[in-house]
Each structure stands twice: as C-alpha cells, then as structure tokens.
Amino acid sequence: DLLYLLEGELLLQALNGFVLVVTSDGLVFYTSSTIQDYLGFQQSDVIHQSVFELIHTEDRPEFQRQLHWALDPAQARESGQITEGDKDFIQRPSYYDPDQLPPENSSFMERNFICRLRCLLDNSSGFLAMNFQGRLKYLHGQNQKKKDGTLIPPQLALFTLATPLQSPSILEIRTRNIIFRTKHKLDFTPIGCDAKGRSEEH
C-alpha cells in the first residue's frame, strides 16, 4: 500500500499541472498537493473552500457554467440558488435525481475550458491562466441528507486536470524538483516545511 501511495505521489509530481475535484455547489472536494507548485497555496488551504475564491472575478460565471450538467446555471439563478455580490459569489446546493441527468459516460459531460486562478508566486501577475480538462462524474460516499432526513443520491462533481497555458521551461522544472518551502517566525525560527522538504530530511 505504501508503494502504491508513493507511486501515486510521483505520478502527480510528474504532471504538468494539478488535479482538482469541485462539487456542483463550488466547493473544492480535493486538490493534489502539487497545486502549491503552480499557485503557491497549500493543499490544506484550499480543500473544503469555495473554488470561486481562487478564480478571477471575470471568469467566475464561466467556471460556474461548467459545473452545471447542462451548461445552464441560469436555471439555478432563477430559482434563487445562486447569489452574486461585489465580494462573494455563492452557489447554494442544488440536487438532481440521477435519472434526470445524461449518462455519466456521455460526451456531454466532458469539460475543456480556460480560467484565471489566483497565484501567490513571484513570477505571476497575481493570476495564472489555466486550462481545465476533465469531466463531470458522480461523487460517491458523501452521505448527505435533505432537511427531511432522506439520503441525497450521489451528485455530479467536476474531476479535472488544471494545466498552465504557458508550459514551464526546463530550468523551472529542474528547480521545482530541488527546491522546497519553509515557514518561519519573524526571528527565523522554523515552524513548517512542505512535503518535499520533509522527504529530504529522511
């Protein structure tokens, strides 16, 4: 099992990008730890947060559209499930019966689009244009319930690989493999280290 986990981690590091799973109501269910290499955010800072906090305000409607099974979030907007404001972009949960949706393996569920994401790294202008390629699939194991206590069937989520539009140079790839990040107090006492740095210690 340990070997399997190590192999999976190596595969994620080899990707030019990071894996992202976003629920239909816009929450980040999962992202690979490699998000830190591209956006500067740690995995734990992003999971279970609204994906719209990462997305450029002009690109939020497009990302929201891609989360909807029919590419038509206007239905949710009319029913009051989506609210927009100057500082927030909230999508309230909307639940569908799987019988109302196209088959999971339908090409209608495939997604390929571009959005700008917030980036904390020095070599960006605050945002990084990313290409999202993946599909909507059912997210199992949530065991969510409605207000009346009935179990909600598995809902669609966006499973995607986010890759930068501009491929990194060979030099960037090499330095990314040998550099790790640490956090320090103002007196330079170390208080944290990323996964790559911890692996170097052993």
GROMACS .gro file of C-alpha atoms in nm:
model
  202
    1ASP     CA    1   0.000   0.000   0.000
    2LEU     CA    2   0.284   0.238   0.085
    3LEU     CA    3   0.448   0.167  -0.251
    4TYR     CA    4   0.116   0.237  -0.424
    5LEU     CA    5   0.086   0.572  -0.242
    6LEU     CA    6   0.443   0.670  -0.330
    7GLU     CA    7   0.384   0.579  -0.693
    8GLY     CA    8   0.067   0.792  -0.700
    9GLU     CA    9   0.252   1.088  -0.549
   10LEU     CA   10   0.529   1.056  -0.809
   11LEU     CA   11   0.273   1.047  -1.088
   12LEU     CA   12   0.112   1.368  -0.955
   13GLN     CA   13   0.450   1.539  -0.941
   14ALA     CA   14   0.522   1.433  -1.299
   15LEU     CA   15   0.205   1.601  -1.426
   16ASN     CA   16   0.230   1.947  -1.576
   17GLY     CA   17  -0.047   2.077  -1.351
   18PHE     CA   18  -0.260   1.964  -1.059
   19VAL     CA   19  -0.572   1.753  -1.004
   20LEU     CA   20  -0.887   1.932  -0.888
   21VAL     CA   21  -1.229   1.796  -0.783
   22VAL     CA   22  -1.504   2.056  -0.737
   23THR     CA   23  -1.858   1.979  -0.620
   24SER     CA   24  -2.164   2.112  -0.805
   25ASP     CA   25  -2.204   2.384  -0.542
   26GLY     CA   26  -1.849   2.510  -0.595
   27LEU     CA   27  -1.660   2.358  -0.301
   28VAL     CA   28  -1.313   2.213  -0.355
   29PHE     CA   29  -1.352   1.847  -0.254
   30TYR     CA   30  -0.992   1.754  -0.342
   31THR     CA   31  -0.680   1.900  -0.495
   32SER     CA   32  -0.340   1.740  -0.531
   33SER     CA   33  -0.051   1.878  -0.324
   34THR     CA   34   0.112   1.993  -0.649
   35ILE     CA   35  -0.124   2.294  -0.650
   36GLN     CA   36   0.144   2.462  -0.438
   37ASP     CA   37   0.395   2.442  -0.725
   38TYR     CA   38   0.164   2.636  -0.956
   39LEU     CA   39  -0.043   2.870  -0.736
   40GLY     CA   40   0.152   2.887  -0.410
   41PHE     CA   41  -0.144   2.768  -0.200
   42GLN     CA   42  -0.102   2.467   0.026
   43GLN     CA   43  -0.341   2.178  -0.025
   44SER     CA   44  -0.494   2.224   0.321
   45ASP     CA   45  -0.568   2.593   0.249
   46VAL     CA   46  -0.787   2.509  -0.048
   47ILE     CA   47  -0.979   2.189   0.034
   48HIS     CA   48  -1.340   2.246   0.152
   49GLN     CA   49  -1.319   2.614   0.048
   50SER     CA   50  -1.516   2.784  -0.229
   51VAL     CA   51  -1.338   2.745  -0.562
   52PHE     CA   52  -1.468   3.089  -0.661
   53GLU     CA   53  -1.230   3.249  -0.408
   54LEU     CA   54  -0.945   3.128  -0.631
   55ILE     CA   55  -1.096   3.238  -0.962
   56HIS     CA   56  -1.068   3.579  -1.127
   57THR     CA   57  -1.398   3.767  -1.084
   58GLU     CA   58  -1.447   3.791  -1.462
   59ASP     CA   59  -1.405   3.415  -1.503
   60ARG     CA   60  -1.635   3.302  -1.220
   61PRO     CA   61  -1.952   3.287  -1.435
   62GLU     CA   62  -1.774   3.064  -1.689
   63PHE     CA   63  -1.646   2.825  -1.420
   64GLN     CA   64  -1.994   2.816  -1.267
   65ARG     CA   65  -2.142   2.735  -1.610
   66GLN     CA   66  -1.901   2.442  -1.650
   67LEU     CA   67  -2.011   2.296  -1.315
   68HIS     CA   68  -2.373   2.273  -1.431
   69TRP     CA   69  -2.465   1.949  -1.608
   70ALA     CA   70  -2.647   2.135  -1.888
   71LEU     CA   71  -2.402   2.430  -1.903
   72ASP     CA   72  -2.701   2.640  -1.800
   73PRO     CA   73  -2.672   2.773  -1.443
   74ALA     CA   74  -2.943   3.028  -1.528
   75GLN     CA   75  -3.193   2.766  -1.407
   76ALA     CA   76  -3.034   2.776  -1.063
   77ARG     CA   77  -3.012   3.155  -1.071
   78GLU     CA   78  -3.385   3.186  -1.140
   79SER     CA   79  -3.464   2.952  -0.850
   80GLY     CA   80  -3.251   3.159  -0.614
   81GLN     CA   81  -2.977   2.900  -0.571
   82ILE     CA   82  -2.705   3.141  -0.685
   83THR     CA   83  -2.633   3.481  -0.538
   84GLU     CA   84  -2.379   3.730  -0.663
   85GLY     CA   85  -2.226   4.026  -0.487
   86ASP     CA   86  -1.926   4.252  -0.511
   87LYS     CA   87  -1.727   4.044  -0.263
   88ASP     CA   88  -1.880   3.700  -0.289
   89PHE     CA   89  -2.003   3.452  -0.542
   90ILE     CA   90  -2.209   3.189  -0.367
   91GLN     CA   91  -2.373   2.887  -0.523
   92ARG     CA   92  -2.624   2.717  -0.297
   93PRO     CA   93  -2.653   2.339  -0.330
   94SER     CA   94  -2.891   2.207  -0.594
   95TYR     CA   95  -2.964   1.836  -0.601
   96TYR     CA   96  -3.061   1.625  -0.900
   97ASP     CA   97  -3.202   1.277  -0.934
   98PRO     CA   98  -2.955   1.074  -1.147
   99ASP     CA   99  -3.249   0.966  -1.363
  100GLN     CA  100  -3.288   1.330  -1.473
  101LEU     CA  101  -2.928   1.354  -1.598
  102PRO     CA  102  -2.740   1.222  -1.902
  103PRO     CA  103  -2.532   0.902  -1.857
  104GLU     CA  104  -2.204   0.960  -1.673
  105ASN     CA  105  -2.002   0.835  -1.972
  106SER     CA  106  -2.175   1.073  -2.212
  107SER     CA  107  -1.952   1.310  -2.410
  108PHE     CA  108  -2.195   1.577  -2.291
  109MET     CA  109  -2.022   1.554  -1.950
  110GLU     CA  110  -1.675   1.632  -2.087
  111ARG     CA  111  -1.524   1.970  -2.000
  112ASN     CA  112  -1.239   2.171  -2.152
  113PHE     CA  113  -1.215   2.544  -2.071
  114ILE     CA  114  -0.982   2.821  -1.952
  115CYS     CA  115  -0.997   3.032  -1.634
  116ARG     CA  116  -0.755   3.254  -1.443
  117LEU     CA  117  -0.666   3.147  -1.089
  118ARG     CA  118  -0.511   3.348  -0.808
  119CYS     CA  119  -0.137   3.287  -0.783
  120LEU     CA  120   0.090   3.375  -0.491
  121LEU     CA  121   0.415   3.303  -0.673
  122ASP     CA  122   0.653   3.584  -0.763
  123ASN     CA  123   0.671   3.506  -1.134
  124SER     CA  124   0.300   3.579  -1.189
  125SER     CA  125   0.096   3.898  -1.206
  126GLY     CA  126  -0.137   3.774  -0.933
  127PHE     CA  127  -0.329   3.537  -1.163
  128LEU     CA  128  -0.234   3.238  -1.375
  129ALA     CA  129  -0.432   3.127  -1.680
  130MET     CA  130  -0.508   2.756  -1.654
  131ASN     CA  131  -0.666   2.507  -1.890
  132PHE     CA  132  -0.915   2.273  -1.720
  133GLN     CA  133  -0.967   1.938  -1.889
  134GLY     CA  134  -1.185   1.667  -1.740
  135ARG     CA  135  -1.546   1.564  -1.698
  136LEU     CA  136  -1.843   1.567  -1.464
  137LYS     CA  137  -1.869   1.243  -1.266
  138TYR     CA  138  -2.071   1.127  -0.970
  139LEU     CA  139  -1.904   1.190  -0.634
  140HIS     CA  140  -1.985   0.892  -0.413
  141GLY     CA  141  -1.960   0.845  -0.037
  142GLN     CA  142  -2.091   1.186   0.069
  143ASN     CA  143  -2.392   1.051   0.264
  144GLN     CA  144  -2.560   1.391   0.263
  145LYS     CA  145  -2.920   1.423   0.375
  146LYS     CA  146  -3.205   1.659   0.293
  147LYS     CA  147  -3.385   1.855   0.563
  148ASP     CA  148  -3.645   1.580   0.588
  149GLY     CA  149  -3.371   1.323   0.662
  150THR     CA  150  -3.383   1.139   0.329
  151LEU     CA  151  -3.046   1.045   0.177
  152ILE     CA  152  -2.933   1.254  -0.121
  153PRO     CA  153  -2.812   1.041  -0.415
  154PRO     CA  154  -2.453   1.096  -0.536
  155GLN     CA  155  -2.424   1.430  -0.717
  156LEU     CA  156  -2.210   1.536  -1.010
  157ALA     CA  157  -1.871   1.695  -0.947
  158LEU     CA  158  -1.602   1.827  -1.181
  159PHE     CA  159  -1.298   1.599  -1.195
  160THR     CA  160  -1.031   1.789  -1.385
  161LEU     CA  161  -0.661   1.839  -1.452
  162ALA     CA  162  -0.560   2.205  -1.440
  163THR     CA  163  -0.254   2.286  -1.652
  164PRO     CA  164  -0.091   2.625  -1.712
  165LEU     CA  165  -0.143   2.763  -2.062
  166GLN     CA  166   0.225   2.851  -2.079
  167SER     CA  167   0.436   2.540  -2.027
  168PRO     CA  168   0.719   2.578  -1.774
  169SER     CA  169   1.074   2.600  -1.905
  170ILE     CA  170   1.322   2.316  -1.848
  171LEU     CA  171   1.500   2.534  -1.591
  172GLU     CA  172   1.176   2.586  -1.395
  173ILE     CA  173   1.108   2.213  -1.393
  174ARG     CA  174   1.458   2.137  -1.265
  175THR     CA  175   1.449   2.398  -0.990
  176ARG     CA  176   1.098   2.290  -0.885
  177ASN     CA  177   1.234   1.942  -0.822
  178ILE     CA  178   1.518   2.056  -0.592
  179ILE     CA  179   1.357   2.348  -0.406
  180PHE     CA  180   1.133   2.314  -0.103
  181ARG     CA  181   0.948   2.576   0.103
  182THR     CA  182   0.959   2.650   0.474
  183LYS     CA  183   0.766   2.881   0.707
  184HIS     CA  184   0.943   3.083   0.977
  185LYS     CA  185   0.859   3.317   1.262
  186LEU     CA  186   0.992   3.672   1.249
  187ASP     CA  187   1.303   3.555   1.438
  188PHE     CA  188   1.355   3.290   1.164
  189THR     CA  189   1.257   3.001   1.391
  190PRO     CA  190   1.120   2.732   1.153
  191ILE     CA  191   0.756   2.642   1.210
  192GLY     CA  192   0.670   2.444   0.898
  193CYS     CA  193   0.805   2.268   0.591
  194ASP     CA  194   0.640   2.135   0.275
  195ALA     CA  195   0.623   1.763   0.188
  196LYS     CA  196   0.928   1.779  -0.038
  197GLY     CA  197   1.140   1.929   0.239
  198ARG     CA  198   1.024   1.666   0.488
  199SER     CA  199   1.120   1.388   0.248
  200GLU     CA  200   1.469   1.539   0.216
  201GLU     CA  201   1.515   1.503   0.593
  202HIS     CA  202   1.487   1.123   0.581
   0.00000   0.00000   0.00000
